[in-house]
Structures are given as structure tokens and as C-alpha cells.
mmCIF file of C-alpha atoms in Angstrom:
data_model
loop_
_atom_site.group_PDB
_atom_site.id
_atom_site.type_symbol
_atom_site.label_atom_id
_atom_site.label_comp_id
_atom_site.label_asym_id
_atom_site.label_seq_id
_atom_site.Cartn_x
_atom_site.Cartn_y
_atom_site.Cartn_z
ATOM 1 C CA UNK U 136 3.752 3.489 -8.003
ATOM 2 C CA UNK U 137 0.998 2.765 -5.933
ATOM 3 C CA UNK U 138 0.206 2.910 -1.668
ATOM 4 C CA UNK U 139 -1.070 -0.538 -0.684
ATOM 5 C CA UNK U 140 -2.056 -1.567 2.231
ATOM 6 C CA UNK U 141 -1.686 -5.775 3.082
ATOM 7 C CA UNK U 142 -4.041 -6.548 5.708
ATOM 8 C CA UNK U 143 -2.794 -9.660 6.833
ATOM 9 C CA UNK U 144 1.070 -10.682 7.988
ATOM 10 C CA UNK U 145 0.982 -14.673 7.712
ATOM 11 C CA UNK U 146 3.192 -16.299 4.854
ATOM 12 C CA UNK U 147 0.675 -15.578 1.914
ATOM 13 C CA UNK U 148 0.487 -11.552 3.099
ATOM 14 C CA UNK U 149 4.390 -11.435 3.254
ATOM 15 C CA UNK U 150 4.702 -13.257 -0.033
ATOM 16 C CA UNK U 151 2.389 -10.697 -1.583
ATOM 17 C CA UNK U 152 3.914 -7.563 -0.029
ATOM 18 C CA UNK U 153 7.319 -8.658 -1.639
ATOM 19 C CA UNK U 154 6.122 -8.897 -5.003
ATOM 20 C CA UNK U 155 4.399 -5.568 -4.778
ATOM 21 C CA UNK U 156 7.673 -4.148 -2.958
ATOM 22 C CA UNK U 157 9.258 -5.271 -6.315
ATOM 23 C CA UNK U 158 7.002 -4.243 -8.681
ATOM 24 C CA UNK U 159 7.882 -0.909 -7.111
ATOM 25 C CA UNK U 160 4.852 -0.214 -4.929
ATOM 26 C CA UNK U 161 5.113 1.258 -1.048
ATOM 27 C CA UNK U 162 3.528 -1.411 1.070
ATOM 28 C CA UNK U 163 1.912 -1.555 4.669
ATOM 29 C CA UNK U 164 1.268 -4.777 6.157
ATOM 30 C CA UNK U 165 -1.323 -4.860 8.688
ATOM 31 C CA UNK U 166 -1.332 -7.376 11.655
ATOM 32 C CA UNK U 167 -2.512 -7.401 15.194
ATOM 33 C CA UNK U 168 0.407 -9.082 16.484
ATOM 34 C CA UNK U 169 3.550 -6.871 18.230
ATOM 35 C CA UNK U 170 5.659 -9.749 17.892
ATOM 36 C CA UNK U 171 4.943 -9.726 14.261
ATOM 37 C CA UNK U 172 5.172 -6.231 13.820
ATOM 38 C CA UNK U 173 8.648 -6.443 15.289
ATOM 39 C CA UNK U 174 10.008 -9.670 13.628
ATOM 40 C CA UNK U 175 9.120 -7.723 10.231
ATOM 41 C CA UNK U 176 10.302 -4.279 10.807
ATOM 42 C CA UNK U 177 13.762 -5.245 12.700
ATOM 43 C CA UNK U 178 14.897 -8.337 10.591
ATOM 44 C CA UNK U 179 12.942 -7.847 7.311
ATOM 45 C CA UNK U 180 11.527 -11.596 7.421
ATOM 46 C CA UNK U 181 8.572 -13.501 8.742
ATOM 47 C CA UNK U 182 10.606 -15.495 10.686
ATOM 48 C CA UNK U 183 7.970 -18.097 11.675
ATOM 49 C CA UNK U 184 6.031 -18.104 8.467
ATOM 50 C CA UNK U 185 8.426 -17.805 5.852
ATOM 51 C CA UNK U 186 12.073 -17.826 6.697
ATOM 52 C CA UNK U 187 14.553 -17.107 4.258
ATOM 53 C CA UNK U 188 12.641 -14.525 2.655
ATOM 54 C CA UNK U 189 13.694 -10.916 2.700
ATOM 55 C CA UNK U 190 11.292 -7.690 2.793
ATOM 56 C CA UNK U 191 12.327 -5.024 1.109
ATOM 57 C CA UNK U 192 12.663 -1.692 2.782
ATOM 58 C CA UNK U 193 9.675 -0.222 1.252
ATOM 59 C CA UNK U 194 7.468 -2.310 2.801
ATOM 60 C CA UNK U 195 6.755 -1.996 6.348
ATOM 61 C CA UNK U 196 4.638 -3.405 9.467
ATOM 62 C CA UNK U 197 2.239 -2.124 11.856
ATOM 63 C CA UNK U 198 -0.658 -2.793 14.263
ATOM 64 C CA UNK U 199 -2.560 0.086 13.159
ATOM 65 C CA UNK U 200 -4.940 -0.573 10.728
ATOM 66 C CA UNK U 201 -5.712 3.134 10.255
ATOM 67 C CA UNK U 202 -2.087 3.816 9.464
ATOM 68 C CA UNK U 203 -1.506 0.682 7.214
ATOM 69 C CA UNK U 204 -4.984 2.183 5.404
ATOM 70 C CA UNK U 205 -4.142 5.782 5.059
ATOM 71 C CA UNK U 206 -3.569 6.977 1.748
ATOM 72 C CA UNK U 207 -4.116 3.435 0.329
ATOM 73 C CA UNK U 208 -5.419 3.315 -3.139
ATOM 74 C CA UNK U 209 -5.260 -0.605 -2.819
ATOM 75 C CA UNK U 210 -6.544 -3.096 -0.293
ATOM 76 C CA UNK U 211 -4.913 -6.936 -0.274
ATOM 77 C CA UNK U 212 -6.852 -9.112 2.235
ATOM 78 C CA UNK U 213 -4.696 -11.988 3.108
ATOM 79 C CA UNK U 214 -6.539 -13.392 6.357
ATOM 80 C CA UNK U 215 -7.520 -16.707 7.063
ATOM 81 C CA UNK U 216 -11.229 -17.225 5.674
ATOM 82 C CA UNK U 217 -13.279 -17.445 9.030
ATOM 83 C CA UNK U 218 -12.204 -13.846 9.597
ATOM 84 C CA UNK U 219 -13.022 -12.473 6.222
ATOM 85 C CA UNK U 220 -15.753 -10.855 7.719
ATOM 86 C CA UNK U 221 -14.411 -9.184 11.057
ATOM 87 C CA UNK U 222 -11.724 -8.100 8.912
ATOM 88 C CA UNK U 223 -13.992 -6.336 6.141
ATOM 89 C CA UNK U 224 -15.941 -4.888 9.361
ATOM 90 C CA UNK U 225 -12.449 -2.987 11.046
ATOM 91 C CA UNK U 226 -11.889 -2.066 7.731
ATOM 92 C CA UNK U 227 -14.821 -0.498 6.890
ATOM 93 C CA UNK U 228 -14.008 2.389 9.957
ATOM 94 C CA UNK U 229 -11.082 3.339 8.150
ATOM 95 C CA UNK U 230 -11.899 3.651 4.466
ATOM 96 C CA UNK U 231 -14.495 5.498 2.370
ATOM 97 C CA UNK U 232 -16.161 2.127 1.028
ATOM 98 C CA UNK U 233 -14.882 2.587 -3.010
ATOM 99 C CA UNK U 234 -11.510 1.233 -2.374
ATOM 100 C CA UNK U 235 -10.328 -2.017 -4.461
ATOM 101 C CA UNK U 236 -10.143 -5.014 -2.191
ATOM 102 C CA UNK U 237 -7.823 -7.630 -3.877
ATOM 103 C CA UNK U 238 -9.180 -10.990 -1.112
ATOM 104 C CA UNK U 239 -6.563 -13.698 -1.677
ATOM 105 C CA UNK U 240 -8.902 -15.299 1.177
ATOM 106 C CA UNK U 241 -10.084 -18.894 0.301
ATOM 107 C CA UNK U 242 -13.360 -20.535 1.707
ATOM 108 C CA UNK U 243 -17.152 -20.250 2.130
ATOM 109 C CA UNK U 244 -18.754 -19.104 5.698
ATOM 110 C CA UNK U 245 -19.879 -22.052 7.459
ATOM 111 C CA UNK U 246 -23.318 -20.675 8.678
ATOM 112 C CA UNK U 247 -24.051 -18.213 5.530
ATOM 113 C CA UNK U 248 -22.713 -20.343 2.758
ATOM 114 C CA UNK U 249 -21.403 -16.787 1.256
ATOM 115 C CA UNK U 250 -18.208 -16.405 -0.463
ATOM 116 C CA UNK U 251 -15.669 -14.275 0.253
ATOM 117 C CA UNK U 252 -16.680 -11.210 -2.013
ATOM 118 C CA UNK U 253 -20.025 -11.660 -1.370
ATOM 119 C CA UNK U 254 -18.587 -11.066 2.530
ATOM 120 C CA UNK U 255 -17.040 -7.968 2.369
ATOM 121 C CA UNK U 256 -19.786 -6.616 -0.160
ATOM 122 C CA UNK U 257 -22.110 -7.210 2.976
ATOM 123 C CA UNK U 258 -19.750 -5.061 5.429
ATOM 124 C CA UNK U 259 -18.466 -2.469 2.600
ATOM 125 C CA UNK U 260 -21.660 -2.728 0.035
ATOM 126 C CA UNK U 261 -19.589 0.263 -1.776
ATOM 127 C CA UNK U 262 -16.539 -1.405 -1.799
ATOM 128 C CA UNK U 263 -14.832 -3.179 -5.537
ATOM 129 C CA UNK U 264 -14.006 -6.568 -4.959
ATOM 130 C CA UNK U 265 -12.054 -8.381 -6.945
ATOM 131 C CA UNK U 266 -11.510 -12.282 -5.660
ATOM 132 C CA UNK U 267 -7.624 -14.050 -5.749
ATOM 133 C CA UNK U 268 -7.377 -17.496 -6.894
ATOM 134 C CA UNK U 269 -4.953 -19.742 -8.481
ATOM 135 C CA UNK U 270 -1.955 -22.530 -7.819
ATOM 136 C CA UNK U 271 0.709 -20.253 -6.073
ATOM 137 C CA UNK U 272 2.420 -21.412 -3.046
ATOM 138 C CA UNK U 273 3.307 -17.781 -1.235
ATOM 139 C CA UNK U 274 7.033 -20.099 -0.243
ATOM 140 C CA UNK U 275 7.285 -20.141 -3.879
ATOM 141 C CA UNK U 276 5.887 -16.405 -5.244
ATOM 142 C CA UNK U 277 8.086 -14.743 -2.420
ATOM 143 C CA UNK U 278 11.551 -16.279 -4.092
ATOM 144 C CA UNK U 279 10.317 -15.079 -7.460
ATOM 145 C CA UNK U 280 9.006 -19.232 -8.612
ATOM 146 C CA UNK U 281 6.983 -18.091 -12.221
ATOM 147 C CA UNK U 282 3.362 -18.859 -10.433
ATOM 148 C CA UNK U 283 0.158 -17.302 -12.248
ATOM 149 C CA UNK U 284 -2.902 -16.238 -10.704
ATOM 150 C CA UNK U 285 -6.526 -15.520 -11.510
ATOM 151 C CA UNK U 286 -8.293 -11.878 -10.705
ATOM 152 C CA UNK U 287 -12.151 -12.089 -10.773
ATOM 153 C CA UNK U 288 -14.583 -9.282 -10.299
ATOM 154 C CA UNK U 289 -17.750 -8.478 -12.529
ATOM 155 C CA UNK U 290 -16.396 -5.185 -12.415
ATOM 156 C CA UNK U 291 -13.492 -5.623 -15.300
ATOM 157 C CA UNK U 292 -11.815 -2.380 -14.461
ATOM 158 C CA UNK U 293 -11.096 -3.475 -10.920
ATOM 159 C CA UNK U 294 -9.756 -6.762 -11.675
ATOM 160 C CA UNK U 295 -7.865 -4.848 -15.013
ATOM 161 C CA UNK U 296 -6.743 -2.394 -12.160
ATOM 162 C CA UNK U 297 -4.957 -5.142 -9.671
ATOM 163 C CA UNK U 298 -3.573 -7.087 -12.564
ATOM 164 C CA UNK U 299 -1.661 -4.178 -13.652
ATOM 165 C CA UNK U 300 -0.352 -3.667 -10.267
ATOM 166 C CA UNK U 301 0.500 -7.452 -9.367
ATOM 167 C CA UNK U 302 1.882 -8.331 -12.808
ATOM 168 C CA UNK U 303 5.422 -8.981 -13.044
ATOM 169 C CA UNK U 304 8.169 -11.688 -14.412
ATOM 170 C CA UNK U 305 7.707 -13.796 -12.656
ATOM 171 C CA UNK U 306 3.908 -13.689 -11.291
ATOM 172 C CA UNK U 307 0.944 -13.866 -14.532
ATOM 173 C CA UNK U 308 -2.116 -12.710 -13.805
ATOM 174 C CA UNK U 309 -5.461 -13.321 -15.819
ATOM 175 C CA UNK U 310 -8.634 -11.591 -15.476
ATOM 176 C CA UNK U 311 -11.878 -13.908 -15.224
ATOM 177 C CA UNK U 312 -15.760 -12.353 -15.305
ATOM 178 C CA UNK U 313 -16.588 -15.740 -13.354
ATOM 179 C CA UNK U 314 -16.440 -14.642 -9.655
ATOM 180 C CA UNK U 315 -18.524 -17.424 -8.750
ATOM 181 C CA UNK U 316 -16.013 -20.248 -10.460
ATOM 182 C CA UNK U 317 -13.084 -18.653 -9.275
ATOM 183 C CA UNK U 318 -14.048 -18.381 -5.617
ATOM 184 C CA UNK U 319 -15.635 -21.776 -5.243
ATOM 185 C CA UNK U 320 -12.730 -23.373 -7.104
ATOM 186 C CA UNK U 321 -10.434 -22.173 -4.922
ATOM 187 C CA UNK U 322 -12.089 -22.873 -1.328
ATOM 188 C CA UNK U 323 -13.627 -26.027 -2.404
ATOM 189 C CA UNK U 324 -10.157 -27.925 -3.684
ATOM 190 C CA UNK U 325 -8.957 -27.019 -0.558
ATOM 191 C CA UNK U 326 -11.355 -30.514 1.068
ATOM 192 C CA UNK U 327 -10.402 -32.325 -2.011
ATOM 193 C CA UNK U 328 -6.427 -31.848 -0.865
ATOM 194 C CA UNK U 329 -7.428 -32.835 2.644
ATOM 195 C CA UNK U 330 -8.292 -36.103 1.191
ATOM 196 C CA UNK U 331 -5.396 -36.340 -1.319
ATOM 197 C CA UNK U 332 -3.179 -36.078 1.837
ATOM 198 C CA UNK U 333 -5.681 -38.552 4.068
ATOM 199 C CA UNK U 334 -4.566 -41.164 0.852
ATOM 200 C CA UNK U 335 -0.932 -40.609 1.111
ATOM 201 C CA UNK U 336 -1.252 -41.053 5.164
ATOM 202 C CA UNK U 337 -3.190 -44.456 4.186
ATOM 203 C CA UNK U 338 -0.520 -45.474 2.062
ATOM 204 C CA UNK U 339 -2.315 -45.519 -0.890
ATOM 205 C CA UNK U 340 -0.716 -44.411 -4.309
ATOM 206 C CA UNK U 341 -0.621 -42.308 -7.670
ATOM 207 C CA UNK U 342 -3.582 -44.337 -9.062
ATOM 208 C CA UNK U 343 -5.833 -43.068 -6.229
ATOM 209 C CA UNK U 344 -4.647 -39.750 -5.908
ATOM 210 C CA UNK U 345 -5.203 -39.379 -9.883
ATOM 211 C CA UNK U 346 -8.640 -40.270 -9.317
ATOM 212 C CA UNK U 347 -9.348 -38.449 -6.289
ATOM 213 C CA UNK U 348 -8.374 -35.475 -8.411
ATOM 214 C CA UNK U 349 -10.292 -36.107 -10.903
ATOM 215 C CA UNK U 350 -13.583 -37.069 -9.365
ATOM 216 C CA UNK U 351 -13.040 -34.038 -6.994
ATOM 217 C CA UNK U 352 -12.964 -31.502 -9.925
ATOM 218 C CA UNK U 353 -15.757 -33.185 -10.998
ATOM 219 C CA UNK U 354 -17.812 -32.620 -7.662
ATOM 220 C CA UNK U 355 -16.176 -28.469 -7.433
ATOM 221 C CA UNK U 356 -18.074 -28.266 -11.185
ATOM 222 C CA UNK U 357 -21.165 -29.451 -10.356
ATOM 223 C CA UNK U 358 -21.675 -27.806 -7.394
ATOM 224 C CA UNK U 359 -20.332 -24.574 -9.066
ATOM 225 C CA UNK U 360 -22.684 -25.000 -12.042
ATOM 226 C CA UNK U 361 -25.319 -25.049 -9.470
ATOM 227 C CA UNK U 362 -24.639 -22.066 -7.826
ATOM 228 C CA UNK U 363 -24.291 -20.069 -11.371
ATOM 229 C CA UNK U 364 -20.861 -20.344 -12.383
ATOM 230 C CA UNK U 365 -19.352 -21.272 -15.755
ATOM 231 C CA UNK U 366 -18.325 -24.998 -15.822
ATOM 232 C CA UNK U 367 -14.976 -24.176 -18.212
ATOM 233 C CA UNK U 368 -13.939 -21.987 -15.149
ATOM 234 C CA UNK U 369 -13.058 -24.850 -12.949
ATOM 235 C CA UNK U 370 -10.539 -26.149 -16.111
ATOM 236 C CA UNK U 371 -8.527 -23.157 -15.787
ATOM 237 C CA UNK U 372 -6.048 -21.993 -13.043
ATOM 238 C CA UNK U 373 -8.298 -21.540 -10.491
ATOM 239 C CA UNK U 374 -9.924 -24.557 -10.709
ATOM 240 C CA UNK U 375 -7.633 -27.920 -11.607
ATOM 241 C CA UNK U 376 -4.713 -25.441 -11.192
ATOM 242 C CA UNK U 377 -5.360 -24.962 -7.716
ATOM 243 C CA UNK U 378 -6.147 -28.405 -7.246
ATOM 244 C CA UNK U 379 -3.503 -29.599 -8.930
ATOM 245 C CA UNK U 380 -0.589 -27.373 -6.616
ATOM 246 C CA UNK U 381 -2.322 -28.245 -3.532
ATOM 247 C CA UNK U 382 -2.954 -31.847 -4.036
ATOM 248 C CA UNK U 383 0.416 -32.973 -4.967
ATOM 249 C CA UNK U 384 3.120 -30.341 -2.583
ATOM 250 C CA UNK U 385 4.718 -30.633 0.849
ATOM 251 C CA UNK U 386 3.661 -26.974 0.869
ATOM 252 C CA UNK U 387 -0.074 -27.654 0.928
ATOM 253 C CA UNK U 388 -0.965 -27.220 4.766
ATOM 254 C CA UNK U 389 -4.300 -29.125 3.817
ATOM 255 C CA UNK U 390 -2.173 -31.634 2.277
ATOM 256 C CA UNK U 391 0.223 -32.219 4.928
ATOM 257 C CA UNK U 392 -2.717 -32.534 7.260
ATOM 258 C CA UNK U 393 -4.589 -34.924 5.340
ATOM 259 C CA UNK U 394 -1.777 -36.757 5.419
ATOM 260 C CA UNK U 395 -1.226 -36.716 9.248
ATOM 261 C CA UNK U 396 -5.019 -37.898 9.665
ATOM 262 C CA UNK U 397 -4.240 -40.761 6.918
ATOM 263 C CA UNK U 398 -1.909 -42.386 9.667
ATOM 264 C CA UNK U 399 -4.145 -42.293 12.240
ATOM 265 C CA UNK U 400 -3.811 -38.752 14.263
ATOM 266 C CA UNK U 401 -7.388 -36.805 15.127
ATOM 267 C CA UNK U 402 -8.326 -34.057 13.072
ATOM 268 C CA UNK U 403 -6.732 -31.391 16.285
ATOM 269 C CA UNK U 404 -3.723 -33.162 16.368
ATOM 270 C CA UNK U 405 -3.286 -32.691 13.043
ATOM 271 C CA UNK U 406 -4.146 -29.476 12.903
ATOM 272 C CA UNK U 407 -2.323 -28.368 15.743
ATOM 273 C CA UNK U 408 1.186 -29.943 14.388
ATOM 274 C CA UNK U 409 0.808 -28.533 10.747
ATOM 275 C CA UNK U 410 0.754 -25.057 13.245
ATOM 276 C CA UNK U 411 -1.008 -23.577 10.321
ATOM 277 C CA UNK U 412 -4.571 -22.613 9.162
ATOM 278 C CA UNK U 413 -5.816 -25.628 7.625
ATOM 279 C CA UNK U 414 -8.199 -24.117 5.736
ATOM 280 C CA UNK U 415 -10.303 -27.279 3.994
ATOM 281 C CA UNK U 416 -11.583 -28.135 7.597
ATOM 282 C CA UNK U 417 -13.841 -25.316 7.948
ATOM 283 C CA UNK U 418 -14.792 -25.575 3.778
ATOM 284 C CA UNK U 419 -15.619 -29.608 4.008
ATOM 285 C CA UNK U 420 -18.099 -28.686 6.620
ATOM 286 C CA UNK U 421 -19.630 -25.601 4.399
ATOM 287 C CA UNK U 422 -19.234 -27.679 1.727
ATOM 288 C CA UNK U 423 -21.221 -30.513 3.072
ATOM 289 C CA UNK U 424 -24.180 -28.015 4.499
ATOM 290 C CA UNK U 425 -24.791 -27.042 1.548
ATOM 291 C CA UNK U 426 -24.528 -29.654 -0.822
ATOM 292 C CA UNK U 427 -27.293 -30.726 1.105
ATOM 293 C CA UNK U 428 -29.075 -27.709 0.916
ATOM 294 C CA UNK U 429 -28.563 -27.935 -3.432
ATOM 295 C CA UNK U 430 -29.229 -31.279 -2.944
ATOM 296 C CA UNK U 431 -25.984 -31.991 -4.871
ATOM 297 C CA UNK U 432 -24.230 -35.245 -5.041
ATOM 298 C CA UNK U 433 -20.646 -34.705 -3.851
ATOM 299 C CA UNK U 434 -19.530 -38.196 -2.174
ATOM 300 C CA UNK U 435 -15.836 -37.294 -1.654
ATOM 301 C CA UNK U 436 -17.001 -34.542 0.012
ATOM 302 C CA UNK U 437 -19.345 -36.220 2.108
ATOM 303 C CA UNK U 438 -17.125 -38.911 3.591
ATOM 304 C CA UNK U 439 -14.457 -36.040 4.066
ATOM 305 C CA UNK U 440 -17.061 -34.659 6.507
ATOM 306 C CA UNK U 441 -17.662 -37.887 8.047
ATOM 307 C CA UNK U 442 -14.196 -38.529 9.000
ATOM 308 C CA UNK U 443 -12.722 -35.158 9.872
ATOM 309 C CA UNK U 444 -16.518 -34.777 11.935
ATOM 310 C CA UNK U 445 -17.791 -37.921 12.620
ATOM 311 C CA UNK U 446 -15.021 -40.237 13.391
ATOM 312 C CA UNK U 447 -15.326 -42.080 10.440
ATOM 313 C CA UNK U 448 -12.175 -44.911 9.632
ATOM 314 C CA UNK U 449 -10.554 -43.101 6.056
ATOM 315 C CA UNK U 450 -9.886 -46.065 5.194
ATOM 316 C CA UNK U 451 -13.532 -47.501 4.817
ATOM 317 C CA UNK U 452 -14.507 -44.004 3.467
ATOM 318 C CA UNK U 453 -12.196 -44.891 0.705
ATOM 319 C CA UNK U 454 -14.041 -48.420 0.516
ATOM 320 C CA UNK U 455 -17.277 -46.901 -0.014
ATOM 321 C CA UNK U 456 -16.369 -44.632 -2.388
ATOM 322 C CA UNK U 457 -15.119 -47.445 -4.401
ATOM 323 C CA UNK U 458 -18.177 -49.555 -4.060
ATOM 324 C CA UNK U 459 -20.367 -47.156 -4.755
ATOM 325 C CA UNK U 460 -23.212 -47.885 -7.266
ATOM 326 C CA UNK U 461 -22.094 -48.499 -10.785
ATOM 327 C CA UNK U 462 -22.029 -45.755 -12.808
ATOM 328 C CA UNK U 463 -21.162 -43.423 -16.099
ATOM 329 C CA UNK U 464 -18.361 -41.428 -16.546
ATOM 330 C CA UNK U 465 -20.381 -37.801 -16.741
#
């Protein structure tokens, strides 16, 4: 039995908490909001997030991040990416820096172009990170749906370490050296399932949604490759696993967005009536930058940016991705 702490009380963090309640763990989720801490501690369920699921008595919910980090031997970060690195920063008060940090956090700072580890390595440089990727819906993993997961850390006994502890019947996890891969894969499909969705607004079919897949994996390689990760990463769970989950469900908030912008709403309607974090808007413009900066061809990318940020029609975005020059298939 271990003392976790889950920083982080939105439908991912609960789902996590109740498969490490489960797995027989003593859980304290951390989130900044009474309401929350309320909902969670009087009617074990995240109400607004995730109805229907239960939280078991052994986990339980505060606004103290000291208290939910006391005693912790375990650190799950389940926060929206753009405050990956306010969130390593409180933490860092409260800790003694050679915790494990499990970041289920998906994205790439706009202005830094870091990833998430390489985040919370700058605010806790003593700190084991091991990065969370994979296709795993938390309103699936918190009503026990078999989902499988990827662990990725350079240092093996970390990610060894939160694989033991996450592991269960119904949730696999695999360990992956490839912390670059893993990370990118998983913040980078998230643009790719904005414009999955932006095709099923538009009307548009399985035939285009097979290729947008396909030609998006491609782009998440390349640029990967370029930034030193292993191109067989982005074939594995966290790479056309994630993409594969979060282009094609009603779960995907980046999907059901991209679908709202398809038929016409702007990007903050959209955004505003999924009443999530759509987390591929802030990655297509990271994404773009620094493409750019690689000098990196990633087209789908690029007309993502131009129509979530430029007010581009999706439907001519699709046209000139289809008339694009001629090319091979490599």
C-alpha cells in the first residue's frame, strides 16, 4: 500500500484516484476549488466531471496541497497542460525534490516549446519524472473499461516503480525509455483530433478521417524524429493509440470541439460549450511555432493553426491539403 497524493480533481484526476483506491492505495486529491472539495468528500463523485462514478472511502479531497503531499511517496499530476508549470512550482514548497511525479499532463508550452517532464525538471531539477501517455478515456478507466497506458522516464526504476502501483485488471501499463516519443505523441494527436472532429462538423466521412489519421501520425513522427525520439514509438500506444481513441470518441473533448468548429461555431464558442479543457488549441499553436522553428513540414498542422487562429474557412483548408503538390507516400 502506498500514500499518493493526486494533484488535480478534474475527470482524468478522479478517474486515476479510483483505480489507485482499488489497487488498494490511500489517496489525496488535491484541488483549489471548495466546491470541489465538497462535491468529493460529501457525495463520493465528481459530480460535474464524471457523474456516475463512485470514490471509494480511502480516497479523499482537500485544498491543501501540503496536506494532500504529506507523507506521499507518490505524486500524480493530472492538471491541464498550461499549468504544468505553476503546479510543479507550489509543489516544489511542499516536497523534498526526489519524489516520483507520475504527469498524466498532455501538451508542449507555447512560449518554451518544453514538454511536460522537461517542465517540472526545471521547477524540481531533483525530482523523478516519469511522463503518462496512452488511449484511455478517464469516463472509461474510472468504470473499470480494460484501457492500457504507457509510463516513460529514462530513469527505468521510476517508471518500473508507478507501473507496479497503477497496474491492475483492468488498466496495463508498459514501460517505454522514449520520453521524448511518448510525450510528443500524446500532446501532438491532440491537434490532429481537433481536425478529425473539424471533418465530421464539415460533413465529411470515414475516407477522410482515415487519412487525416494517417497523414497526422505521419507529421507527430517526423517532427518527433526531429526532436530525438524513436520513430517506432509513435506506432505504439502512445502514439496511433492515442490518436486512434481520441480521433474516433464522443469522449474526445478535442474531438467534440473540432466538430463544433466543422459547422461553423468560432473557436470560443466551441470551446466554451464543450465546458472542458480543449487541450489541442494551445498544442496546434506550439506545434506550429515550432515546426517552424525545425523547419518541419507538418501541413495538417499548419492549416489547423490557420483556422482555429487565423479565421481560415475548414473547408478550403481541407481543399488545400488535397491539392497540395504531388507527392510519394514516405
Amino acid at each position: 500500500m502506498k500514500n499518493v497524493a493526486v494533484i488535480g480533481a478534474g475527470s482524468m484526476g478522479t478517474a486515476v484516484s479510483i483505480l489507485l483506491a482499488g489497487n488498494g492505495h490511500v489517496v489525496k486529491m488535491w484541488t483549489p476549488f471548495k466546491e470541489e472539495v465538497d462535491m468529493i468528500n460529501t457525495y463520493r463523485e465528481q459530480k460535474q466531471k464524471l457523474p456516475g462514478a463512485k470514490i471509494p472511502e480511502t480516497v479523499t479531497c482537500t485544498a491543501s496541497l501540503q496536506e494532500a503531499l504529506e507523507g506521499c511517496g507518490l505524486i500524480a499530476l493530472v492538471v491541464p497542460s498550461h499549468t504544468v508549470r505553476q503546479s510543479a512550482r507550489s509543489i516544489s514548497k511542499y516536497i523534498n525534490g526526489s519524489q516520483i511525479i507520475a504527469c498524466f499532463s498532455k501538451g508542449i508550452e507555447e512560449d518554451t516549446f518544453l514538454r511536460m517532464s522537461e517542465i517540472i525538471n526545471q521547477e524540481i531539477p531533483s525530482a523523478r519524472v516519469v511522463a503518462m501517455s496512452g488511449p484511455c478515456h478517464a469516463e472509461e478507466l474510472a468504470f473499470g473499461i480494460p484501457s492500457a497506458y504507457v509510463a516513460a522516464s529514462l530513469d527505468m526504476e521510476a517508471a518500473e516503480f508507478v507501473q507496479d502501483v497503477l497496474m491492475s485488471l483492468t488498466f496495463r501499463v508498459y514501460t517505454n525509455p522514449d520520453v521524448v516519443g511518448v510525450e510528443l505523441g500524446g500532446a501532438v494527436k491532440n491537434v490532429i483530433a481537433l481536425c478529425a472532429g473539424i471533418s465530421d462538423g464539415l460533413g465529411f466521412g470515414d475516407n477522410t478521417k482515415a487519412a487525416l489519421m494517417t497523414r497526422g501520425i505521419r507529421e507527430m513522427s517526423r517532427l518527433g524524429v526531429a526532436m530525438g525520439a524513436r520513430p517506432e514509438t509513435f506506432a505504439g500506444l502512445s502514439g496511433i493509440g492515442d490518436l486512434i481513441v481520441t480521433c474516433t470518441s464522443m469522449h474526445s473533448r478535442n474531438r467534440r470541439a473540432g466538430i463544433l468548429i466543422g459547422k461553423g461555431k468560432p473557436m470560443e464558442e466551441a470551446v466554451s460549450e464543450v465546458k472542458m479543457v480543449v487541450e489541442g488549441i494551445t498544442t496546434t499553436k506550439a506545434a506550429y511555432k515550432l515546426a517552424k522553428k525545425l523547419n518541419i513540414s507538418m501541413p495538417i498542422v499548419e492549416e489547423a493553426y490557420r483556422v482555429l487562429f487565423e479565421g481560415k474557412d475548414p473547408r478550403q483548408a481541407v481543399n488545400e491539403l488535397m491539392m497540395r503538390d504531388k507527392k510519394c507516400e514516405m
